[in-house]
Amino acid sequence: MAHAVLIPGLSRGSVGAICTQAALWGLTASTFRHLTLASLMKSRRKTDHLERTASVLRREVVAAAKVCEITHESPSVKSLRLLVADKDFSFKAGQWVDFFIPGVSVVGGFSICSSPQQLERERMIELAVKYTDHPPAVWVHNKCTLDSEVALRVGGEFFFDPQPTDAPRNLVLIAGGVGINPLLSILRHSADLHRDHADKGSGYDIGTIKLFYSAKNTSELLFKKDILDLVHEFPEKITCSFHVTKQTAQVSAELKPYVTGSPSS
């Protein structure tokens, strides 16, 4: 399993949420919000994701979402852009969603890789899902289509949410494989904060950010163009280093300055 690490002391905890099982798709969103922890614990369909995160705080809102774009990010990963119209739905950079699929009893758990500001501007979030035999991942790769509808609930106590009056902090972000997702959200959020600070002369002033990202080859480095675009946009703030472990093809000229770990690099 891929891992993503944020250096200690840079994340904030979250408060006031419930943990529920919402496999009954026929319920309305308002009904979802009143499900309780007891219903989760009594359910015979509690899944691996829900078991692993049963003690993690969640927001109360369960929001409907529609798939608006599907992209192949790598040979094994698809990204989804989802429209979430519910204005009560929000998240912090680094959090994940419970992913409820109609007709699928197993609940997925996927980290959000977009920034909170994108949700505010466009009512869109982005997820990247690696293919496995887990039913939600199988659905994303084999059955999901444009306009497919799902439901989402935000959870997670690992996030980056600096306040305007906080002192600048330097970040070191370390990710492997699809573990880039929550850190890409943090990276994109930091870039949005920096743009806001430059435009308004106020707000949170980010420190420097160093991203270290590893995959077996460059084709499995997700969102590498987006990452390099941020490096080029903010060279004084953001740097990245890609590491590949099983690269056989020649590394492209664009990536070569940033890639280590391969004879071809």
Tab-separated table of N, CA and C in Angstrom, residues 72-239:
chain	number	residue	atom	x	y	z
A	72	HIS	N	-7.866	8.831	-17.420
A	72	HIS	CA	-6.855	7.830	-17.100
A	72	HIS	C	-5.587	8.564	-16.677
A	73	GLU	N	-5.293	8.547	-15.389
A	73	GLU	CA	-4.091	9.223	-14.890
A	73	GLU	C	-2.841	8.369	-15.077
A	74	SER	N	-3.017	7.055	-15.100
A	74	SER	CA	-1.916	6.122	-15.311
A	74	SER	C	-2.531	4.815	-15.780
A	75	PRO	N	-1.709	3.816	-16.134
A	75	PRO	CA	-2.288	2.532	-16.533
A	75	PRO	C	-3.164	1.884	-15.470
A	76	SER	N	-2.977	2.247	-14.200
A	76	SER	CA	-3.733	1.599	-13.130
A	76	SER	C	-4.623	2.547	-12.326
A	77	VAL	N	-4.662	3.820	-12.681
A	77	VAL	CA	-5.397	4.807	-11.884
A	77	VAL	C	-6.312	5.649	-12.768
A	78	LYS	N	-7.562	5.784	-12.343
A	78	LYS	CA	-8.505	6.695	-12.976
A	78	LYS	C	-8.825	7.828	-12.011
A	79	SER	N	-8.965	9.034	-12.562
A	79	SER	CA	-9.414	10.159	-11.735
A	79	SER	C	-10.843	10.521	-12.113
A	80	LEU	N	-11.592	10.948	-11.105
A	80	LEU	CA	-12.977	11.377	-11.281
A	80	LEU	C	-13.118	12.813	-10.826
A	81	ARG	N	-13.800	13.617	-11.635
A	81	ARG	CA	-14.245	14.942	-11.195
A	81	ARG	C	-15.730	14.836	-10.921
A	82	LEU	N	-16.121	15.273	-9.723
A	82	LEU	CA	-17.507	15.126	-9.292
A	82	LEU	C	-18.101	16.473	-8.929
A	83	LEU	N	-19.303	16.716	-9.413
A	83	LEU	CA	-20.056	17.919	-9.070
A	83	LEU	C	-20.830	17.656	-7.790
A	84	VAL	N	-20.610	18.525	-6.776
A	84	VAL	CA	-21.303	18.410	-5.492
A	84	VAL	C	-22.039	19.728	-5.263
A	85	ALA	N	-23.332	19.733	-5.515
A	85	ALA	CA	-24.092	20.979	-5.468
A	85	ALA	C	-24.405	21.435	-4.050
A	86	ASP	N	-24.448	20.519	-3.103
A	86	ASP	CA	-24.823	20.836	-1.717
A	86	ASP	C	-23.806	21.806	-1.108
A	87	LYS	N	-24.237	23.013	-0.795
A	87	LYS	CA	-23.339	24.027	-0.237
A	87	LYS	C	-22.889	23.698	1.185
A	88	ASP	N	-23.554	22.751	1.833
A	88	ASP	CA	-23.132	22.337	3.167
A	88	ASP	C	-21.964	21.353	3.123
A	89	PHE	N	-21.644	20.862	1.939
A	89	PHE	CA	-20.528	19.923	1.785
A	89	PHE	C	-19.233	20.713	1.658
A	90	SER	N	-18.269	20.426	2.533
A	90	SER	CA	-16.965	21.078	2.478
A	90	SER	C	-15.922	20.124	3.029
A	91	PHE	N	-14.647	20.436	2.794
A	91	PHE	CA	-13.574	19.590	3.310
A	91	PHE	C	-12.333	20.431	3.518
A	92	LYS	N	-11.352	19.847	4.181
A	92	LYS	CA	-10.053	20.465	4.387
A	92	LYS	C	-9.006	19.669	3.621
A	93	ALA	N	-7.974	20.360	3.149
A	93	ALA	CA	-6.951	19.716	2.326
A	93	ALA	C	-6.295	18.575	3.084
A	94	GLY	N	-6.363	17.375	2.509
A	94	GLY	CA	-5.805	16.191	3.133
A	94	GLY	C	-6.856	15.190	3.586
A	95	GLN	N	-8.126	15.587	3.607
A	95	GLN	CA	-9.177	14.684	4.063
A	95	GLN	C	-9.627	13.736	2.951
A	96	TRP	N	-10.470	12.774	3.334
A	96	TRP	CA	-10.973	11.779	2.395
A	96	TRP	C	-12.496	11.754	2.444
A	97	VAL	N	-13.082	10.929	1.566
A	97	VAL	CA	-14.536	10.769	1.568
A	97	VAL	C	-14.910	9.294	1.708
A	98	ASP	N	-15.989	9.041	2.444
A	98	ASP	CA	-16.716	7.790	2.311
A	98	ASP	C	-17.441	7.872	0.975
A	99	PHE	N	-17.340	6.812	0.179
A	99	PHE	CA	-17.837	6.826	-1.198
A	99	PHE	C	-18.944	5.793	-1.319
A	100	PHE	N	-20.193	6.263	-1.357
A	100	PHE	CA	-21.365	5.395	-1.393
A	100	PHE	C	-21.846	5.247	-2.836
A	101	ILE	N	-21.935	3.992	-3.286
A	101	ILE	CA	-22.302	3.704	-4.669
A	101	ILE	C	-23.655	2.996	-4.682
A	102	PRO	N	-24.630	3.473	-5.453
A	102	PRO	CA	-25.925	2.784	-5.505
A	102	PRO	C	-25.758	1.373	-6.053
A	103	GLY	N	-26.331	0.405	-5.351
A	103	GLY	CA	-26.251	-0.977	-5.791
A	103	GLY	C	-25.009	-1.705	-5.330
A	104	VAL	N	-24.073	-1.015	-4.666
A	104	VAL	CA	-22.852	-1.633	-4.152
A	104	VAL	C	-22.877	-1.503	-2.628
A	105	SER	N	-22.889	-2.637	-1.927
A	105	SER	CA	-23.027	-2.593	-0.467
A	105	SER	C	-21.741	-2.157	0.222
A	106	VAL	N	-20.607	-2.331	-0.449
A	106	VAL	CA	-19.320	-1.977	0.155
A	106	VAL	C	-19.071	-0.482	-0.022
A	107	VAL	N	-18.682	0.179	1.053
A	107	VAL	CA	-18.404	1.614	1.020
A	107	VAL	C	-16.919	1.843	0.751
A	108	GLY	N	-16.608	2.687	-0.223
A	108	GLY	CA	-15.221	3.013	-0.528
A	108	GLY	C	-14.708	4.126	0.361
A	109	GLY	N	-13.398	4.275	0.366
A	109	GLY	CA	-12.767	5.388	1.060
A	109	GLY	C	-11.637	5.925	0.207
A	110	PHE	N	-11.789	7.144	-0.326
A	110	PHE	CA	-10.826	7.706	-1.261
A	110	PHE	C	-10.422	9.116	-0.827
A	111	SER	N	-9.127	9.390	-0.862
A	111	SER	CA	-8.636	10.723	-0.516
A	111	SER	C	-8.967	11.721	-1.614
A	112	ILE	N	-9.294	12.929	-1.214
A	112	ILE	CA	-9.561	14.010	-2.162
A	112	ILE	C	-8.224	14.592	-2.608
A	113	CYS	N	-8.058	14.799	-3.926
A	113	CYS	CA	-6.786	15.349	-4.414
A	113	CYS	C	-6.911	16.773	-4.945
A	114	SER	N	-8.107	17.330	-4.925
A	114	SER	CA	-8.298	18.721	-5.340
A	114	SER	C	-8.222	19.633	-4.125
A	115	SER	N	-8.274	20.946	-4.370
A	115	SER	CA	-8.172	21.913	-3.278
A	115	SER	C	-9.559	22.336	-2.794
A	116	PRO	N	-9.693	22.736	-1.544
A	116	PRO	CA	-10.975	23.241	-1.056
A	116	PRO	C	-11.488	24.430	-1.865
A	117	GLN	N	-10.568	25.266	-2.366
A	117	GLN	CA	-10.987	26.432	-3.135
A	117	GLN	C	-11.657	26.033	-4.454
A	118	GLN	N	-11.232	24.924	-5.041
A	118	GLN	CA	-11.885	24.486	-6.275
A	118	GLN	C	-13.340	24.124	-6.006
A	119	LEU	N	-13.586	23.503	-4.860
A	119	LEU	CA	-14.966	23.208	-4.491
A	119	LEU	C	-15.754	24.498	-4.311
A	120	GLU	N	-15.155	25.497	-3.677
A	120	GLU	CA	-15.855	26.759	-3.468
A	120	GLU	C	-16.149	27.458	-4.794
A	121	ARG	N	-15.181	27.399	-5.723
A	121	ARG	CA	-15.342	28.102	-7.003
A	121	ARG	C	-16.276	27.371	-7.968
A	122	GLU	N	-16.108	26.051	-8.069
A	122	GLU	CA	-16.754	25.289	-9.134
A	122	GLU	C	-17.720	24.227	-8.624
A	123	ARG	N	-17.775	24.013	-7.312
A	123	ARG	CA	-18.532	22.914	-6.702
A	123	ARG	C	-18.034	21.560	-7.216
A	124	MET	N	-16.734	21.451	-7.454
A	124	MET	CA	-16.119	20.232	-7.952
A	124	MET	C	-15.089	19.701	-6.963
A	125	ILE	N	-15.027	18.360	-6.839
A	125	ILE	CA	-13.895	17.730	-6.174
A	125	ILE	C	-13.312	16.688	-7.123
A	126	GLU	N	-12.087	16.265	-6.837
A	126	GLU	CA	-11.409	15.289	-7.676
A	126	GLU	C	-10.879	14.150	-6.809
A	127	LEU	N	-11.060	12.926	-7.317
A	127	LEU	CA	-10.541	11.729	-6.673
A	127	LEU	C	-9.707	10.958	-7.679
A	128	ALA	N	-8.700	10.236	-7.217
A	128	ALA	CA	-7.918	9.344	-8.071
A	128	ALA	C	-7.946	7.959	-7.444
A	129	VAL	N	-8.385	6.972	-8.205
A	129	VAL	CA	-8.653	5.642	-7.662
A	129	VAL	C	-7.808	4.605	-8.392
A	130	LYS	N	-7.005	3.871	-7.650
A	130	LYS	CA	-6.178	2.811	-8.214
A	130	LYS	C	-7.002	1.536	-8.360
A	131	TYR	N	-6.785	0.796	-9.442
A	131	TYR	CA	-7.538	-0.439	-9.643
A	131	TYR	C	-7.099	-1.510	-8.644
A	132	THR	N	-8.068	-2.080	-7.942
A	132	THR	CA	-7.873	-3.252	-7.091
A	132	THR	C	-9.125	-4.104	-7.253
A	133	ASP	N	-9.175	-5.232	-6.530
A	133	ASP	CA	-10.383	-6.052	-6.575
A	133	ASP	C	-11.412	-5.622	-5.542
A	134	HIS	N	-11.159	-4.490	-4.867
A	134	HIS	CA	-12.125	-3.951	-3.913
A	134	HIS	C	-13.338	-3.452	-4.691
A	135	PRO	N	-14.571	-3.838	-4.307
A	135	PRO	CA	-15.749	-3.500	-5.113
A	135	PRO	C	-15.887	-2.031	-5.513
A	136	PRO	N	-15.645	-1.054	-4.617
A	136	PRO	CA	-15.756	0.338	-5.071
A	136	PRO	C	-14.741	0.687	-6.168
A	137	ALA	N	-13.509	0.172	-6.063
A	137	ALA	CA	-12.504	0.437	-7.101
A	137	ALA	C	-12.885	-0.253	-8.402
A	138	VAL	N	-13.421	-1.475	-8.321
A	138	VAL	CA	-13.886	-2.176	-9.519
A	138	VAL	C	-14.981	-1.367	-10.197
A	139	TRP	N	-15.900	-0.820	-9.409
A	139	TRP	CA	-16.988	-0.012	-9.974
A	139	TRP	C	-16.435	1.219	-10.685
A	140	VAL	N	-15.491	1.918	-10.052
A	140	VAL	CA	-14.907	3.114	-10.669
A	140	VAL	C	-14.266	2.774	-12.010
A	141	HIS	N	-13.548	1.669	-12.078
A	141	HIS	CA	-12.801	1.340	-13.289
A	141	HIS	C	-13.652	0.654	-14.357
A	142	ASN	N	-14.692	-0.082	-13.961
A	142	ASN	CA	-15.421	-0.888	-14.938
A	142	ASN	C	-16.859	-0.447	-15.198
A	143	LYS	N	-17.462	0.285	-14.284
A	143	LYS	CA	-18.882	0.598	-14.427
A	143	LYS	C	-19.202	2.087	-14.384
A	144	CYS	N	-18.346	2.875	-13.789
A	144	CYS	CA	-18.618	4.304	-13.660
A	144	CYS	C	-18.629	4.972	-15.028
A	145	THR	N	-19.608	5.825	-15.259
A	145	THR	CA	-19.714	6.578	-16.509
A	145	THR	C	-20.023	8.032	-16.189
A	146	LEU	N	-19.948	8.888	-17.209
A	146	LEU	CA	-20.363	10.268	-17.027
A	146	LEU	C	-21.814	10.298	-16.572
A	147	ASP	N	-22.100	11.156	-15.626
A	147	ASP	CA	-23.418	11.330	-15.021
A	147	ASP	C	-23.772	10.242	-14.011
A	148	SER	N	-22.870	9.297	-13.730
A	148	SER	CA	-23.118	8.365	-12.625
A	148	SER	C	-23.277	9.165	-11.337
A	149	GLU	N	-24.177	8.707	-10.473
A	149	GLU	CA	-24.428	9.409	-9.227
A	149	GLU	C	-23.990	8.574	-8.036
A	150	VAL	N	-23.334	9.228	-7.092
A	150	VAL	CA	-22.864	8.599	-5.858
A	150	VAL	C	-23.203	9.532	-4.708
A	151	ALA	N	-22.813	9.147	-3.500
A	151	ALA	CA	-22.949	10.030	-2.340
A	151	ALA	C	-21.617	10.063	-1.603
A	152	LEU	N	-21.324	11.184	-0.977
A	152	LEU	CA	-20.029	11.412	-0.348
A	152	LEU	C	-20.207	11.954	1.065
A	153	ARG	N	-19.294	11.528	1.942
A	153	ARG	CA	-19.230	12.111	3.292
A	153	ARG	C	-17.757	12.296	3.646
A	154	VAL	N	-17.410	13.465	4.137
A	154	VAL	CA	-16.014	13.809	4.431
A	154	VAL	C	-15.602	13.303	5.805
A	155	GLY	N	-14.382	12.761	5.876
A	155	GLY	CA	-13.813	12.349	7.152
A	155	GLY	C	-12.304	12.535	7.136
A	156	GLY	N	-11.697	12.336	8.280
A	156	GLY	CA	-10.241	12.384	8.357
A	156	GLY	C	-9.723	13.444	9.298
A	157	GLU	N	-8.713	13.087	10.073
A	157	GLU	CA	-8.106	13.996	11.043
A	157	GLU	C	-6.721	14.445	10.616
A	158	PHE	N	-6.303	14.067	9.416
A	158	PHE	CA	-5.026	14.469	8.837
A	158	PHE	C	-5.322	15.526	7.776
A	159	PHE	N	-5.033	16.782	8.063
A	159	PHE	CA	-5.263	17.820	7.067
A	159	PHE	C	-4.436	19.047	7.389
A	160	PHE	N	-4.329	19.921	6.402
A	160	PHE	CA	-3.575	21.164	6.533
A	160	PHE	C	-4.549	22.315	6.381
A	161	ASP	N	-4.728	23.061	7.457
A	161	ASP	CA	-5.741	24.126	7.466
A	161	ASP	C	-5.202	25.340	8.212
A	162	PRO	N	-4.149	25.993	7.680
A	162	PRO	CA	-3.581	27.141	8.383
A	162	PRO	C	-4.548	28.317	8.396
A	163	GLN	N	-4.494	29.078	9.455
A	163	GLN	CA	-5.327	30.262	9.579
A	163	GLN	C	-4.541	31.504	9.161
A	164	PRO	N	-5.234	32.575	8.764
A	164	PRO	CA	-4.534	33.765	8.240
A	164	PRO	C	-3.483	34.336	9.179
A	165	THR	N	-3.694	34.201	10.476
A	165	THR	CA	-2.756	34.794	11.431
A	165	THR	C	-1.623	33.847	11.828
A	166	ASP	N	-1.651	32.608	11.340
A	166	ASP	CA	-0.594	31.655	11.675
A	166	ASP	C	0.730	32.071	11.039
A	167	ALA	N	1.814	31.743	11.709
A	167	ALA	CA	3.143	32.014	11.152
A	167	ALA	C	3.425	31.067	9.994
A	168	PRO	N	4.203	31.516	9.000
A	168	PRO	CA	4.555	30.631	7.885
A	168	PRO	C	5.268	29.384	8.384
A	169	ARG	N	4.936	28.247	7.813
A	169	ARG	CA	5.590	26.989	8.154
A	169	ARG	C	6.075	26.321	6.874
A	170	ASN	N	7.243	25.713	6.933
A	170	ASN	CA	7.764	24.964	5.800
A	170	ASN	C	7.219	23.538	5.838
A	171	LEU	N	6.841	23.016	4.678
A	171	LEU	CA	6.280	21.674	4.589
A	171	LEU	C	7.231	20.747	3.848
A	172	VAL	N	7.327	19.521	4.333
A	172	VAL	CA	7.975	18.438	3.603
A	172	VAL	C	6.921	17.364	3.387
A	173	LEU	N	6.584	17.085	2.138
A	173	LEU	CA	5.538	16.129	1.784
A	173	LEU	C	6.183	14.917	1.129
A	174	ILE	N	5.862	13.721	1.616
A	174	ILE	CA	6.468	12.486	1.123
A	174	ILE	C	5.355	11.516	0.736
A	175	ALA	N	5.354	11.061	-0.510
A	175	ALA	CA	4.270	10.197	-0.987
A	175	ALA	C	4.814	9.081	-1.857
A	176	GLY	N	4.098	7.958	-1.881
A	176	GLY	CA	4.394	6.864	-2.785
A	176	GLY	C	3.138	6.450	-3.517
A	177	GLY	N	3.215	6.313	-4.841
A	177	GLY	CA	2.082	5.847	-5.635
A	177	GLY	C	0.853	6.702	-5.481
A	178	VAL	N	-0.303	6.036	-5.289
A	178	VAL	CA	-1.567	6.767	-5.177
A	178	VAL	C	-1.659	7.522	-3.852
A	179	GLY	N	-0.673	7.320	-2.956
A	179	GLY	CA	-0.614	8.101	-1.726
A	179	GLY	C	-0.368	9.575	-1.954
A	180	ILE	N	-0.145	9.985	-3.207
A	180	ILE	CA	0.007	11.401	-3.530
A	180	ILE	C	-1.292	12.170	-3.319
A	181	ASN	N	-2.430	11.496	-3.327
A	181	ASN	CA	-3.722	12.197	-3.369
A	181	ASN	C	-3.908	13.244	-2.265
A	182	PRO	N	-3.814	12.891	-0.988
A	182	PRO	CA	-4.037	13.925	0.035
A	182	PRO	C	-2.966	14.998	0.023
A	183	LEU	N	-1.736	14.630	-0.369
A	183	LEU	CA	-0.662	15.620	-0.404
A	183	LEU	C	-0.802	16.557	-1.597
A	184	LEU	N	-1.371	16.055	-2.698
A	184	LEU	CA	-1.645	16.946	-3.826
A	184	LEU	C	-2.707	17.964	-3.437
A	185	SER	N	-3.701	17.540	-2.661
A	185	SER	CA	-4.700	18.485	-2.157
A	185	SER	C	-4.036	19.565	-1.316
A	186	ILE	N	-3.099	19.155	-0.450
A	186	ILE	CA	-2.377	20.118	0.385
A	186	ILE	C	-1.518	21.037	-0.478
A	187	LEU	N	-0.857	20.479	-1.477
A	187	LEU	CA	-0.019	21.284	-2.368
A	187	LEU	C	-0.865	22.303	-3.141
A	188	ARG	N	-1.986	21.855	-3.682
A	188	ARG	CA	-2.864	22.759	-4.432
A	188	ARG	C	-3.471	23.821	-3.506
A	189	HIS	N	-3.821	23.415	-2.295
A	189	HIS	CA	-4.365	24.374	-1.327
A	189	HIS	C	-3.319	25.431	-0.987
A	190	SER	N	-2.074	25.001	-0.790
A	190	SER	CA	-0.997	25.942	-0.490
A	190	SER	C	-0.798	26.927	-1.627
A	191	ALA	N	-0.862	26.429	-2.870
A	191	ALA	CA	-0.724	27.322	-4.025
A	191	ALA	C	-1.861	28.339	-4.065
A	192	ASP	N	-3.081	27.895	-3.777
A	192	ASP	CA	-4.215	28.831	-3.737
A	192	ASP	C	-4.017	29.878	-2.647
A	193	LEU	N	-3.527	29.469	-1.491
A	193	LEU	CA	-3.276	30.421	-0.411
A	193	LEU	C	-2.211	31.434	-0.810
A	194	HIS	N	-1.179	30.957	-1.525
A	194	HIS	CA	-0.115	31.862	-1.958
A	194	HIS	C	-0.633	32.873	-2.983
A	195	ARG	N	-1.472	32.411	-3.909
A	195	ARG	CA	-2.065	33.330	-4.888
A	195	ARG	C	-2.916	34.383	-4.182
A	196	ASP	N	-3.728	33.928	-3.211
A	196	ASP	CA	-4.580	34.865	-2.471
A	196	ASP	C	-3.737	35.901	-1.727
A	197	HIS	N	-2.656	35.437	-1.121
A	197	HIS	CA	-1.792	36.352	-0.372
A	197	HIS	C	-1.134	37.347	-1.307
A	198	ALA	N	-0.704	36.887	-2.487
A	198	ALA	CA	-0.064	37.784	-3.455
A	198	ALA	C	-1.057	38.805	-4.005
A	199	ASP	N	-2.305	38.380	-4.213
A	199	ASP	CA	-3.313	39.280	-4.788
A	199	ASP	C	-3.815	40.306	-3.776
A	200	LYS	N	-4.012	39.870	-2.532
A	200	LYS	CA	-4.648	40.719	-1.532
A	200	LYS	C	-3.661	41.341	-0.550
A	201	GLY	N	-2.457	40.787	-0.503
A	201	GLY	CA	-1.490	41.288	0.464
A	201	GLY	C	-1.813	40.909	1.888
A	202	SER	N	-2.726	39.951	2.059
A	202	SER	CA	-3.104	39.503	3.398
A	202	SER	C	-3.460	38.033	3.319
A	203	GLY	N	-3.766	37.443	4.486
A	203	GLY	CA	-4.056	36.024	4.519
A	203	GLY	C	-2.813	35.233	4.894
A	204	TYR	N	-2.913	33.920	4.856
A	204	TYR	CA	-1.807	33.077	5.272
A	204	TYR	C	-0.666	33.146	4.267
A	205	ASP	N	0.540	33.347	4.782
A	205	ASP	CA	1.748	33.406	3.945
A	205	ASP	C	2.455	32.064	4.058
A	206	ILE	N	2.404	31.256	2.997
A	206	ILE	CA	2.984	29.915	3.077
A	206	ILE	C	4.508	29.978	3.116
A	207	GLY	N	5.104	28.965	3.729
A	207	GLY	CA	6.555	28.817	3.676
A	207	GLY	C	6.952	28.052	2.433
A	208	THR	N	8.106	27.409	2.468
A	208	THR	CA	8.530	26.599	1.338
A	208	THR	C	7.933	25.196	1.448
A	209	ILE	N	7.764	24.553	0.294
A	209	ILE	CA	7.183	23.213	0.245
A	209	ILE	C	8.093	22.328	-0.593
A	210	LYS	N	8.515	21.207	-0.018
A	210	LYS	CA	9.323	20.238	-0.741
A	210	LYS	C	8.533	18.937	-0.844
A	211	LEU	N	8.301	18.492	-2.086
A	211	LEU	CA	7.568	17.256	-2.334
A	211	LEU	C	8.531	16.176	-2.811
A	212	PHE	N	8.504	15.034	-2.138
A	212	PHE	CA	9.249	13.849	-2.548
A	212	PHE	C	8.221	12.776	-2.906
A	213	TYR	N	8.263	12.304	-4.150
A	213	TYR	CA	7.209	11.424	-4.658
A	213	TYR	C	7.834	10.249	-5.394
A	214	SER	N	7.481	9.035	-4.984
A	214	SER	CA	8.063	7.828	-5.555
A	214	SER	C	6.996	6.942	-6.198
A	215	ALA	N	7.363	6.293	-7.304
A	215	ALA	CA	6.518	5.298	-7.965
A	215	ALA	C	7.436	4.327	-8.690
A	216	LYS	N	6.875	3.237	-9.218
A	216	LYS	CA	7.742	2.245	-9.864
A	216	LYS	C	8.293	2.748	-11.192
A	217	ASN	N	7.554	3.626	-11.881
A	217	ASN	CA	8.053	4.233	-13.115
A	217	ASN	C	7.332	5.550	-13.339
A	218	THR	N	7.780	6.319	-14.305
A	218	THR	CA	7.229	7.658	-14.500
A	218	THR	C	5.773	7.632	-14.959
A	219	SER	N	5.339	6.546	-15.619
A	219	SER	CA	3.933	6.481	-16.029
A	219	SER	C	3.000	6.364	-14.829
A	220	GLU	N	3.533	5.920	-13.677
A	220	GLU	CA	2.725	5.791	-12.467
A	220	GLU	C	2.875	6.998	-11.539
A	221	LEU	N	3.613	8.008	-11.965
A	221	LEU	CA	3.674	9.255	-11.208
A	221	LEU	C	2.428	10.068	-11.553
A	222	LEU	N	1.461	10.079	-10.666
A	222	LEU	CA	0.182	10.719	-10.948
A	222	LEU	C	0.299	12.239	-10.900
A	223	PHE	N	-0.435	12.903	-11.778
A	223	PHE	CA	-0.548	14.361	-11.773
A	223	PHE	C	0.815	15.050	-11.901
A	224	LYS	N	1.765	14.392	-12.559
A	224	LYS	CA	3.110	14.976	-12.630
A	224	LYS	C	3.123	16.307	-13.377
A	225	LYS	N	2.288	16.448	-14.413
A	225	LYS	CA	2.232	17.740	-15.115
A	225	LYS	C	1.681	18.820	-14.200
A	226	ASP	N	0.641	18.514	-13.444
A	226	ASP	CA	0.068	19.500	-12.515
A	226	ASP	C	1.091	19.905	-11.461
A	227	ILE	N	1.843	18.914	-10.968
A	227	ILE	CA	2.855	19.205	-9.955
A	227	ILE	C	3.941	20.110	-10.524
A	228	LEU	N	4.430	19.776	-11.727
A	228	LEU	CA	5.482	20.587	-12.324
A	228	LEU	C	4.980	21.981	-12.689
A	229	ASP	N	3.717	22.091	-13.066
A	229	ASP	CA	3.153	23.422	-13.337
A	229	ASP	C	3.234	24.299	-12.093
A	230	LEU	N	2.968	23.720	-10.911
A	230	LEU	CA	3.063	24.493	-9.671
A	230	LEU	C	4.518	24.826	-9.339
A	231	VAL	N	5.421	23.890	-9.596
A	231	VAL	CA	6.852	24.155	-9.387
A	231	VAL	C	7.304	25.316	-10.258
A	232	HIS	N	6.866	25.342	-11.519
A	232	HIS	CA	7.258	26.404	-12.444
A	232	HIS	C	6.588	27.730	-12.089
A	233	GLU	N	5.351	27.656	-11.574
A	233	GLU	CA	4.632	28.878	-11.213
A	233	GLU	C	5.217	29.519	-9.954
A	234	PHE	N	5.654	28.690	-9.011
A	234	PHE	CA	6.169	29.192	-7.734
A	234	PHE	C	7.552	28.612	-7.443
A	235	PRO	N	8.547	28.909	-8.261
A	235	PRO	CA	9.876	28.292	-8.071
A	235	PRO	C	10.530	28.670	-6.753
A	236	GLU	N	10.144	29.815	-6.203
A	236	GLU	CA	10.736	30.228	-4.928
A	236	GLU	C	10.057	29.564	-3.739
A	237	LYS	N	8.937	28.905	-3.968
A	237	LYS	CA	8.172	28.304	-2.872
A	237	LYS	C	8.095	26.777	-2.953
A	238	ILE	N	7.948	26.218	-4.171
A	238	ILE	CA	7.651	24.797	-4.317
A	238	ILE	C	8.753	24.099	-5.111
A	239	THR	N	9.260	22.997	-4.575
A	239	THR	CA	10.205	22.144	-5.293
A	239	THR	C	9.715	20.702	-5.200
